C-alpha atoms as a printed R data frame, in Angstrom:
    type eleno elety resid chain resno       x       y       z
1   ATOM     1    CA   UNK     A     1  86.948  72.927  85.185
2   ATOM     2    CA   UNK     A     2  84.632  71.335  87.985
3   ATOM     3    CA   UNK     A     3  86.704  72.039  90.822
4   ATOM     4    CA   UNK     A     4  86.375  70.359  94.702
5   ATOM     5    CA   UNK     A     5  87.579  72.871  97.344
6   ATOM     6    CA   UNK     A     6  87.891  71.883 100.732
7   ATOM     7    CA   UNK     A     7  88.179  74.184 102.940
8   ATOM     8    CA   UNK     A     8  86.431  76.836 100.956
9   ATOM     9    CA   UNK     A     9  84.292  78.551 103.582
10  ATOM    10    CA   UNK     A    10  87.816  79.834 105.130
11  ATOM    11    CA   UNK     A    11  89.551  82.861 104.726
12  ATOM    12    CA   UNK     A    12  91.749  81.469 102.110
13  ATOM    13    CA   UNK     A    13  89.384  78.924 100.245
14  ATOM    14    CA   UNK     A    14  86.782  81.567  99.791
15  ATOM    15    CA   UNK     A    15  88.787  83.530  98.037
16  ATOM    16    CA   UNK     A    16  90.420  80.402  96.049
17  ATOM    17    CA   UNK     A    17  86.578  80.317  95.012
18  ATOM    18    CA   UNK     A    18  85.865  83.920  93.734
19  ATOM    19    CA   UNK     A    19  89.186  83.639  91.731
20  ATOM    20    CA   UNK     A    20  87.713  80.318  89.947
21  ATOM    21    CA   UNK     A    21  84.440  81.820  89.588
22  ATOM    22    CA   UNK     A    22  86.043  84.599  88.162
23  ATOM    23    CA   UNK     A    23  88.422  82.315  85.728
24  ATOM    24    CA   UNK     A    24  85.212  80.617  84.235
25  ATOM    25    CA   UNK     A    25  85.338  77.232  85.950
26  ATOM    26    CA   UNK     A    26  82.415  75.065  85.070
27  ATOM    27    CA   UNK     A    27  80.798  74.293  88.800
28  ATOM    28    CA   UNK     A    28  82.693  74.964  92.295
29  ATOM    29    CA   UNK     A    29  81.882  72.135  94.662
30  ATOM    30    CA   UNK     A    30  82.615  73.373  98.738
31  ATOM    31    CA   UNK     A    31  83.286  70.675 100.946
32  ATOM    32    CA   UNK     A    32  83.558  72.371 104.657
33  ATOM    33    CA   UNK     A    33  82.843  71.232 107.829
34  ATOM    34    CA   UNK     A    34  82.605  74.433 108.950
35  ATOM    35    CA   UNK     A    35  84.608  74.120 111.861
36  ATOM    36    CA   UNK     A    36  86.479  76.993 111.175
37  ATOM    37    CA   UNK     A    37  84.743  78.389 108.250
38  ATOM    38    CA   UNK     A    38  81.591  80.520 107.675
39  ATOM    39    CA   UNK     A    39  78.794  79.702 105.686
40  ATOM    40    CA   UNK     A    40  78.180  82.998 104.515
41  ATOM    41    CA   UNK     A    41  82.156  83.024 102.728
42  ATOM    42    CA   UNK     A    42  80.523  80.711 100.318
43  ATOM    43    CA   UNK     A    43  80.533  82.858  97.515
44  ATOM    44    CA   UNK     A    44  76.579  82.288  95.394
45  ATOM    45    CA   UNK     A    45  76.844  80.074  93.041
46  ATOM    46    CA   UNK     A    46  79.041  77.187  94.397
47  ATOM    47    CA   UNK     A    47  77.865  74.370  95.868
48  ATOM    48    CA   UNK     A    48  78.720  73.778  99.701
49  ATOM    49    CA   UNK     A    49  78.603  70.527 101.290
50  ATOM    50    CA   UNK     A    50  78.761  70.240 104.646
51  ATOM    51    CA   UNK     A    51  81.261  67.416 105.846
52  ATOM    52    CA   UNK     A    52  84.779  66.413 106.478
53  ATOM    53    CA   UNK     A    53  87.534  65.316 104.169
54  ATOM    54    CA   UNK     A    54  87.899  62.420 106.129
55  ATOM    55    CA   UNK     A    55  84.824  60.637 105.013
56  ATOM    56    CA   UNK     A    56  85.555  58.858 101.644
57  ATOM    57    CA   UNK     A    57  82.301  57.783 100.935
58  ATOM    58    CA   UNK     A    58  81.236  61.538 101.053
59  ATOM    59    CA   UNK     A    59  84.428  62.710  99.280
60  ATOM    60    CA   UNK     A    60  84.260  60.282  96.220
61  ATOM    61    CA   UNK     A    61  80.335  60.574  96.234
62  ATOM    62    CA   UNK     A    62  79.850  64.060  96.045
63  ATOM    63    CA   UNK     A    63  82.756  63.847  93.174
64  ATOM    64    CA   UNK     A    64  80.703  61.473  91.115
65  ATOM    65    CA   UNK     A    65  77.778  63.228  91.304
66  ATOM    66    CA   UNK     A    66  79.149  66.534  90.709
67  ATOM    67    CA   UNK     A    67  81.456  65.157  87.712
68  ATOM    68    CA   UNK     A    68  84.291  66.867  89.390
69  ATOM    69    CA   UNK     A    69  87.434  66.542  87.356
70  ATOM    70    CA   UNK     A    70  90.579  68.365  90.091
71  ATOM    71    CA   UNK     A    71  90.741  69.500  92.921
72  ATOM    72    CA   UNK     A    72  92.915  72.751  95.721
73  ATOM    73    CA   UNK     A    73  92.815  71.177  99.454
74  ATOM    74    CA   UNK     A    74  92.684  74.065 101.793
75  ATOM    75    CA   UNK     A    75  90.883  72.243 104.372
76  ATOM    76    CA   UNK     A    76  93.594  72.204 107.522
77  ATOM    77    CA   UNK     A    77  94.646  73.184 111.113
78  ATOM    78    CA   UNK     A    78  96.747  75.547 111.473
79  ATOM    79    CA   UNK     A    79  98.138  77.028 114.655
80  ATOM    80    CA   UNK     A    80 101.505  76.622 115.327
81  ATOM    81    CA   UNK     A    81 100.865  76.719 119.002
82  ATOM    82    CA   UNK     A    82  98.632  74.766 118.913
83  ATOM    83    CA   UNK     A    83  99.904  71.838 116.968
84  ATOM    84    CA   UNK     A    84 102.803  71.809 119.544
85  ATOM    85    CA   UNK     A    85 100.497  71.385 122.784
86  ATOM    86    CA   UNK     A    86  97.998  68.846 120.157
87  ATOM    87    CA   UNK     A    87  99.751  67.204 117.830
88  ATOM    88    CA   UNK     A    88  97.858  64.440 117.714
89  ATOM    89    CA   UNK     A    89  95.167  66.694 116.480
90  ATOM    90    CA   UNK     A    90  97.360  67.410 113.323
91  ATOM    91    CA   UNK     A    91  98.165  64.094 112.597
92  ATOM    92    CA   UNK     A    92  94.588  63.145 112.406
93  ATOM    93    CA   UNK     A    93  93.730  65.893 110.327
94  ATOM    94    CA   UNK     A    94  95.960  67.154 108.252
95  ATOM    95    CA   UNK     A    95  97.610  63.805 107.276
96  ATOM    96    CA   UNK     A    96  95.445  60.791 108.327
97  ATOM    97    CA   UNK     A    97  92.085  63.157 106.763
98  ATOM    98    CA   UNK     A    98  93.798  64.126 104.017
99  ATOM    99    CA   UNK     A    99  94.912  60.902 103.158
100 ATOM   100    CA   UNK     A   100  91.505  59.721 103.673
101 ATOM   101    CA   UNK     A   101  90.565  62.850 101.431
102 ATOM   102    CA   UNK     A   102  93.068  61.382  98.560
103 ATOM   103    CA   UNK     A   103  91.548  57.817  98.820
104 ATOM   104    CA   UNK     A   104  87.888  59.383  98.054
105 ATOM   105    CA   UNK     A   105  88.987  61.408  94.922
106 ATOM   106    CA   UNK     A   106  90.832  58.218  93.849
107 ATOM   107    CA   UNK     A   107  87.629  56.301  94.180
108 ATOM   108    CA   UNK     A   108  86.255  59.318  91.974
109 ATOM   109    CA   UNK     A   109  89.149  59.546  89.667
110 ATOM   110    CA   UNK     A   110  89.951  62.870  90.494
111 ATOM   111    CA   UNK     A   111  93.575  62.835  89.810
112 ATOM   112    CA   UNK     A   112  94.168  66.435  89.963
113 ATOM   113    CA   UNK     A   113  95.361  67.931  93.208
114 ATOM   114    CA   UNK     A   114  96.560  71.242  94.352
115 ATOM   115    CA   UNK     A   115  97.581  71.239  98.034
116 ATOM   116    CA   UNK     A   116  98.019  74.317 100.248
117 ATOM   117    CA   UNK     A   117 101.181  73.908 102.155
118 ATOM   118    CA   UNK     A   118 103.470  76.232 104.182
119 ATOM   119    CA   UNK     A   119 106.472  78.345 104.450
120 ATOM   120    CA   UNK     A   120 106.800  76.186 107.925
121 ATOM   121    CA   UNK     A   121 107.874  73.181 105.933
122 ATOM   122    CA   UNK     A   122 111.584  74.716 105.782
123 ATOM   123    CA   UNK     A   123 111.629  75.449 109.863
124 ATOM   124    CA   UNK     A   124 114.620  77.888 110.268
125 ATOM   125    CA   UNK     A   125 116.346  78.551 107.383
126 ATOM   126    CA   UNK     A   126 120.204  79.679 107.142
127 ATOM   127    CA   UNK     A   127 119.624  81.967 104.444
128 ATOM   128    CA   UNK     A   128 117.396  84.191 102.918
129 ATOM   129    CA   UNK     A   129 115.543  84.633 100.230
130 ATOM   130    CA   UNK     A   130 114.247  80.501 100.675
131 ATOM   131    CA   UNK     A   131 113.616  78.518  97.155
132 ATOM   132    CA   UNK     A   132 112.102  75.399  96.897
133 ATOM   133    CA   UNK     A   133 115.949  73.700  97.212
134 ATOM   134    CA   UNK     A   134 115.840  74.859 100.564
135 ATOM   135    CA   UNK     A   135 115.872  71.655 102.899
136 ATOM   136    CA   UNK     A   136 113.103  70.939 104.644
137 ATOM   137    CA   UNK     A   137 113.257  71.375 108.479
138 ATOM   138    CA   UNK     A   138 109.726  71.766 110.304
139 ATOM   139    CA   UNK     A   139 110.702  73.031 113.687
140 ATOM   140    CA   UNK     A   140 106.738  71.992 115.108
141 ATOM   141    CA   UNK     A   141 104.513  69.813 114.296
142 ATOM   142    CA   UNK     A   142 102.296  71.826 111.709
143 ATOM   143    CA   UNK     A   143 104.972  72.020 109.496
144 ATOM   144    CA   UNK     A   144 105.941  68.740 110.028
145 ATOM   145    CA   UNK     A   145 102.344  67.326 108.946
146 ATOM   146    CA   UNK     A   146 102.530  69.397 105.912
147 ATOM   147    CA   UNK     A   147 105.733  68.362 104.959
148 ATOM   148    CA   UNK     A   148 104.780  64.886 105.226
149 ATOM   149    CA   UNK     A   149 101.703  64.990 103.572
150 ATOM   150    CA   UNK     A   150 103.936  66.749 100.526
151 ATOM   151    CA   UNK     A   151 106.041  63.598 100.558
152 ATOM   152    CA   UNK     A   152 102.846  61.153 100.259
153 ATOM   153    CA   UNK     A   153 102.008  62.894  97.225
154 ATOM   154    CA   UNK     A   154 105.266  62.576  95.901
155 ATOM   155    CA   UNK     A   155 104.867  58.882  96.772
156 ATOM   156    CA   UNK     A   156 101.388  58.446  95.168
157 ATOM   157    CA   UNK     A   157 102.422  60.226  91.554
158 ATOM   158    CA   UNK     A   158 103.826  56.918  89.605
159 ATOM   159    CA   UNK     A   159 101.304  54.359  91.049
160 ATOM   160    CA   UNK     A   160  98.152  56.416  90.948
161 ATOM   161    CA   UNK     A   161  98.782  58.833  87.818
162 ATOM   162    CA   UNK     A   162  98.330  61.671  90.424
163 ATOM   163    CA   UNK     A   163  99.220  65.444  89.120
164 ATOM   164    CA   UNK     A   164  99.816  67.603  91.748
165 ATOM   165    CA   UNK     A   165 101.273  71.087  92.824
166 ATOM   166    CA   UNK     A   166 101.996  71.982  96.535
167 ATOM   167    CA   UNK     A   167 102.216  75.711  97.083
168 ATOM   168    CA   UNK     A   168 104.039  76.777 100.447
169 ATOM   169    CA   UNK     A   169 102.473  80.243 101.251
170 ATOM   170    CA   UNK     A   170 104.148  82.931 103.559
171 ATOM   171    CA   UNK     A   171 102.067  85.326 105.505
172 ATOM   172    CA   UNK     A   172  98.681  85.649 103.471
173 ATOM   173    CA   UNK     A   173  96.930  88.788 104.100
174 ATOM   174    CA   UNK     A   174  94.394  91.600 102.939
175 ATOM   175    CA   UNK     A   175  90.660  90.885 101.682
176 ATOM   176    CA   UNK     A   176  88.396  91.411  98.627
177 ATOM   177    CA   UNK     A   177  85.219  93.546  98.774
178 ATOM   178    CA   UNK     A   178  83.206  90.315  99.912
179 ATOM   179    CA   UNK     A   179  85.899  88.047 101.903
180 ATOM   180    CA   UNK     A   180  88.464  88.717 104.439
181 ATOM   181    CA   UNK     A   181  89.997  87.498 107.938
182 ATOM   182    CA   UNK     A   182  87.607  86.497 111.073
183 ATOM   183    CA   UNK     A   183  89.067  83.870 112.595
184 ATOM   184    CA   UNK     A   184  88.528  82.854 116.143
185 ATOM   185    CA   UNK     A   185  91.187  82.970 118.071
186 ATOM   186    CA   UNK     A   186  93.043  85.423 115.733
187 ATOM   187    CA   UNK     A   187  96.704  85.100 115.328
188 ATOM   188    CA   UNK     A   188  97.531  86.458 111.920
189 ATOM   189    CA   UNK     A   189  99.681  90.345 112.625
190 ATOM   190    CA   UNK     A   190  97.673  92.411 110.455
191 ATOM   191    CA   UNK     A   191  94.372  91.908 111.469
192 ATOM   192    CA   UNK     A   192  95.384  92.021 115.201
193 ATOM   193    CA   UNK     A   193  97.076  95.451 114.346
194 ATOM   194    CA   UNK     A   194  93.900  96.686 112.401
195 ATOM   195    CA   UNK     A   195  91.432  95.119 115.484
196 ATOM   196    CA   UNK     A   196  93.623  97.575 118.283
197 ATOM   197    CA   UNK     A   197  93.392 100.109 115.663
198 ATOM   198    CA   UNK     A   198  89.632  99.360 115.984
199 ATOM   199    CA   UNK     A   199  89.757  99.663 119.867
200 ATOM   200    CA   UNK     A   200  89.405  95.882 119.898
201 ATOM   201    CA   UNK     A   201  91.664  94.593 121.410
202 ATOM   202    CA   UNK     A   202  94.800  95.838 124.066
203 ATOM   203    CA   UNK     A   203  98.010  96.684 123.076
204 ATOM   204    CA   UNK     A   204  99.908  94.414 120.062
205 ATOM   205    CA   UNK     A   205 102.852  92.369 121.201
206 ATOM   206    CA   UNK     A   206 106.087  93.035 119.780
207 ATOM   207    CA   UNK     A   207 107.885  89.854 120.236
208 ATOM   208    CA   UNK     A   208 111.448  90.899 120.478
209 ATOM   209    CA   UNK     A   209 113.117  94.497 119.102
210 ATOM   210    CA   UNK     A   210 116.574  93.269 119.066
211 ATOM   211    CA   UNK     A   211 117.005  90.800 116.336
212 ATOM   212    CA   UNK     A   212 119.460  91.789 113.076
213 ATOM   213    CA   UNK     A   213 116.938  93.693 111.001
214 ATOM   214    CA   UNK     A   214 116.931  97.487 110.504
215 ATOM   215    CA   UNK     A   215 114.541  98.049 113.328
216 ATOM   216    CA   UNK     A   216 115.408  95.066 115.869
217 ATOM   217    CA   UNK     A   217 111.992  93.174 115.054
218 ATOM   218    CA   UNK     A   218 110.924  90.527 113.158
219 ATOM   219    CA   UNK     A   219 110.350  90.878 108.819
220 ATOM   220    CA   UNK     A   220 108.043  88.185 107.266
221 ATOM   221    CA   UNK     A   221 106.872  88.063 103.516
222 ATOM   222    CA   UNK     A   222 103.365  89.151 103.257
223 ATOM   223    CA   UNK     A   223 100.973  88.518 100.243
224 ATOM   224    CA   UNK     A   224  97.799  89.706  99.318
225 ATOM   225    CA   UNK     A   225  94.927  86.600  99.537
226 ATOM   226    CA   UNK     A   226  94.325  87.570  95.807
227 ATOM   227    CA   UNK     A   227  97.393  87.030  94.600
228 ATOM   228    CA   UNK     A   228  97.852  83.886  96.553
229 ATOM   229    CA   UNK     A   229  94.830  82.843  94.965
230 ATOM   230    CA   UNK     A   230  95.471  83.805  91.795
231 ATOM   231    CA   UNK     A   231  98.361  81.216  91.929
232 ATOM   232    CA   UNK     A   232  95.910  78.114  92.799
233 ATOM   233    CA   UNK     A   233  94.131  78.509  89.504
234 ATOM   234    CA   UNK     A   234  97.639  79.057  87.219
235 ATOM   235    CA   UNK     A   235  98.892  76.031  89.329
236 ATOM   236    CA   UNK     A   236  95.286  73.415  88.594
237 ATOM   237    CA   UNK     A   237  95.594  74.978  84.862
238 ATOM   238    CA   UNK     A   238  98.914  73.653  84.608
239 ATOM   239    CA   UNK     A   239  98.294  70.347  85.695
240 ATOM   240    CA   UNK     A   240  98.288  67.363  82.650
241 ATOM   241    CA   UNK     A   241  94.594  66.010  82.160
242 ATOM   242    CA   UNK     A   242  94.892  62.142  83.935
243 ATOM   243    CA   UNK     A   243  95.919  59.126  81.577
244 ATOM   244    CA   UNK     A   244  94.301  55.587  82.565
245 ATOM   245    CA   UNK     A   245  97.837  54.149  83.103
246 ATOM   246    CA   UNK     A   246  99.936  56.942  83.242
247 ATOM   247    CA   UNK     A   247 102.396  57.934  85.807
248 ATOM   248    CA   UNK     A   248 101.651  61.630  87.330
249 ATOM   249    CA   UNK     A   249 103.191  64.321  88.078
250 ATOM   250    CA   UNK     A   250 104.060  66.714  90.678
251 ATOM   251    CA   UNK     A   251 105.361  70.262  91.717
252 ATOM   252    CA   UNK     A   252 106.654  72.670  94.852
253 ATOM   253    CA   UNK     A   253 105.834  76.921  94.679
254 ATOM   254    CA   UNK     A   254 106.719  79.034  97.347
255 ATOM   255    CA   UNK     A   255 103.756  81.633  97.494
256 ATOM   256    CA   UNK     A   256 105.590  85.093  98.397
257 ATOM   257    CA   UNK     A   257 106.627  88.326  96.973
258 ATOM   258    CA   UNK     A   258 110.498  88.216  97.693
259 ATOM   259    CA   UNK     A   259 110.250  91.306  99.718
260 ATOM   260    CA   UNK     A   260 109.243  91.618 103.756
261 ATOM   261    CA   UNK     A   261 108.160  94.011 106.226
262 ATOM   262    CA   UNK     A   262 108.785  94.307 109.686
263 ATOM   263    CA   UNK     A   263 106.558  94.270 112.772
264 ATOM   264    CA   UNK     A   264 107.360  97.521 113.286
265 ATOM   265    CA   UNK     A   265 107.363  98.710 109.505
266 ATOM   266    CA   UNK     A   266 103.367  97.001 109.609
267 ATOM   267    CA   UNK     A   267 101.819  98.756 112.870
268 ATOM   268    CA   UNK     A   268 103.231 102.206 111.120
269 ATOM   269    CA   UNK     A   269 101.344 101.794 107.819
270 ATOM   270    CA   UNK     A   270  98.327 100.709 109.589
271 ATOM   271    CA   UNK     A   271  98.149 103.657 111.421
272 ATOM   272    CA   UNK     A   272  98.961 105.435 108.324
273 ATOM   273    CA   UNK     A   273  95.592 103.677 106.637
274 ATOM   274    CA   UNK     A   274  93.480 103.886 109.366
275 ATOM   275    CA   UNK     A   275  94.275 107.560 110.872
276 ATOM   276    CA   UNK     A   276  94.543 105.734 114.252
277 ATOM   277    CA   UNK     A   277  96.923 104.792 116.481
278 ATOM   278    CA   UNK     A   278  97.896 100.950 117.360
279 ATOM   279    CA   UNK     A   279  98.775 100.267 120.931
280 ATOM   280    CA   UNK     A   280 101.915  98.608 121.733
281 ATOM   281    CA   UNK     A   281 104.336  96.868 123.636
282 ATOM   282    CA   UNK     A   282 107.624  94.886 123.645
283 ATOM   283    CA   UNK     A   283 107.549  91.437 124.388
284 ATOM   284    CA   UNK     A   284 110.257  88.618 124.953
285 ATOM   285    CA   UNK     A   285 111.277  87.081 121.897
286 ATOM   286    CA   UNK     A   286 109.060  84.004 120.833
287 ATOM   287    CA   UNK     A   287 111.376  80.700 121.065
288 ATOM   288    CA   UNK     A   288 112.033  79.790 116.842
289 ATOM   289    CA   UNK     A   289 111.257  82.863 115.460
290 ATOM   290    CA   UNK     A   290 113.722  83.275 112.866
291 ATOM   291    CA   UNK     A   291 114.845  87.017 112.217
292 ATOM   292    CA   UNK     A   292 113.721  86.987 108.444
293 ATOM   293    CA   UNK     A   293 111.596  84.904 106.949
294 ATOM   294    CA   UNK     A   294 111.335  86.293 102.824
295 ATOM   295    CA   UNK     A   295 110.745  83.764 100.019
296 ATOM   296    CA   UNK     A   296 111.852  83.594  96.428
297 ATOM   297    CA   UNK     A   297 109.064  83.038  94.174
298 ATOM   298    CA   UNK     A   298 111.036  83.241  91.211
299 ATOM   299    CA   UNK     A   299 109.811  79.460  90.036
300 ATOM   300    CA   UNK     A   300 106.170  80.285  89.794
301 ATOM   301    CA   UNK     A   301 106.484  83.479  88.017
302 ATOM   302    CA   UNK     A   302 109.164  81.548  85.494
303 ATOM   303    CA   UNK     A   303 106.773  78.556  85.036
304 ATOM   304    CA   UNK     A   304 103.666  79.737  85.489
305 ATOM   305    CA   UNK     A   305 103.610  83.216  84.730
306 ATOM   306    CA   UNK     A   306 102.278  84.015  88.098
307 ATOM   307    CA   UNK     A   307 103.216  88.044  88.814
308 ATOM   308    CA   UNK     A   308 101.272  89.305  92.237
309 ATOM   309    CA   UNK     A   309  99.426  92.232  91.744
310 ATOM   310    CA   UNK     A   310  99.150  93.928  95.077
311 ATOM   311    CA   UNK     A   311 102.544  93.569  96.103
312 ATOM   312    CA   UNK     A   312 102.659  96.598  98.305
313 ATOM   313    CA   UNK     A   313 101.866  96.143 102.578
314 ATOM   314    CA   UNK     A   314  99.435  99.548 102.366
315 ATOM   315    CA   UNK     A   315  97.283  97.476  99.723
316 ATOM   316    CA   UNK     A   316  97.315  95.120 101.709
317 ATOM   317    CA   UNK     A   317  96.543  96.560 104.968
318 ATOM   318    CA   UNK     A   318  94.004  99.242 103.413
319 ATOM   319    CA   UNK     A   319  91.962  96.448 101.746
320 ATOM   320    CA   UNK     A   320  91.707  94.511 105.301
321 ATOM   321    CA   UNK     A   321  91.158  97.790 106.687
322 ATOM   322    CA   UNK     A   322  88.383  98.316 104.314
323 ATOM   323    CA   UNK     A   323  86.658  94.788 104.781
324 ATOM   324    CA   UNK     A   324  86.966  95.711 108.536
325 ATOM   325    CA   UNK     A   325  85.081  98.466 107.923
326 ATOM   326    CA   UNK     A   326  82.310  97.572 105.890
327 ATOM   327    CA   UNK     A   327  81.856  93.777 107.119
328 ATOM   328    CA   UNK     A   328  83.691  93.676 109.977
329 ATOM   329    CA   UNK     A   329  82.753  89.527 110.415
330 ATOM   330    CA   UNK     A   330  80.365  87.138 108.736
């Protein structure tokens, strides 16, 4: 494989690289802007361009020269927040880039593509565990971008011979010995927990201890970065090799272990990892947080043989913890 990954010098996309590395692929190619990302999350040995999806020339250039034959778009923002006070922001880049982003890999003939998408895609759910079947109901405009840029690349399948796979993660989480979390602002529970653990930061919100759960707060689906991107390389193995002519292909995974955790159930092992105690408080309920948000991977173990192995929130937290600890950021 000789494999384009935007986004790459993120949390997520760095380790997306090590796991390539790591399943033999032929040459890594980084295209980052590095807006978000950090150089040093490169791991050695891949190539990082500096740039932004949005300029084809660079895209399909940088393919051509680099003979790159797929590639995992992980290039994106983000913040649910955010997108709600900007979303003209999220329009232009994570549909109007990335579309600009497919054009280029046409022009290259790249006609493999795995996408990072979202749990958001399915808004509030009625039910729970969510499968793919689930409708799709973006309550904000992050989700809504996503799901939209899903449907283009349903749209550009037949007519382009596109092969895709879009994988909707949950909560991603934990580290390997050389990558982990340092994003600026931080939003993400765990590493929030572990950085008032640290003495970092104030007290952790709690938003909202009387929802239906068994301790009034909030459960989400968390899954180690590892596994999640473990399931990036099954997914671009599975792909079918482009035919001049031929109509493509394409496929939706929900990334998550079909278990949660609470807020609650998350501050107590990370004060059992860390020996410390986390700060905190109760807040009012954030408007559209759904009580339980768990996901049914069932499809992607069935097809793809994808089976997490670090399933377990202190894992998780004690390898985040342990990053913490020994890089603490780039």
């Amino acid at each position: 494989m000789r494999v384009l990954v935007t986004g790459g010098a993120g949390y997520i996309g760095s380790v997306v690289v090590e796991e390539l590395q790591a399943a033999g692929a032929e040459r890594i190619v980084v295209l980052d802007d590095l807006s978000k990302g950090h150089r040093g999350a490169v791991p050695p040995g891949a190539l990082l361009v500096e740039g932004s999806i949005a300029d084809r020339r660079l895209v399909a250039e940088t393919c051509r020269a680099e003979r790159v034959d797929a590639a995992i778009h992980l290039a994106a923002s983000s913040l649910v927040p955010e997108s709600v006070r900007d979303p003209a922001r999220y329009y232009d880049h994570n549909v109007a880039a990335s579309l600009a982003l497919l054009d280029g890999l046409r022009a290259a003939g790249v006609a493999r593509f795995v996408l990072s998408s979202t749990a958001a895609v399915y808004g509030e759910p009625d039910a729970s565990p969510i499968t793919e079947d689930f409708p799709t109901r973006p309550t904000n405009p992050y989700g809504e971008t996503k799901r939209v840029l899903e449907a283009a690349l349903g749209w550009y399948a037949a007519p382009y011979g596109l092969s895709f796979a879009s994988l909707r993660y949950f909560n991603a989480a934990g580290a390997t010995e050389r990558n982990g979390e340092d994003h600026d602002p931080e939003t993400h529970l765990i590493p929030l927990v572990l950085a008032a653990a640290r003495g970092e930061r104030g007290e952790v919100a709690i938003f909202g201890d009387d929802y239906p759960t068994p301790d009034g707060t909030c459960v989400r689906d968390y899954i180690h970065v590892s596994d999640l991107a473990a399931a990036h390389v099954l997914a671009l193995r599975a792909l079918p090799a482009a035919t001049a002519g031929a109509p493509g292909s394409g496929r939706v995974y929900n990334l998550g272990t079909g278990a949660g955790y609470s807020v609650r159930e998350v501050i107590s092992t990370a004060e059992a990892v860390t020996g410390r105690r986390v700060p905190a408080r109760i807040a009012p309920r954030r408007p559209g947080d759904p009580a339980v948000l768990v996901a049914s991977s069932e499809r992607i173990r069935r097809e793809l043989g994808w089976q997490p192995r670090k399933q377990d929130l202190r894992v998780i937290v004690a390898d985040a913890w342990r990053w913490l600890e020994t890089h603490g950021r780039y």
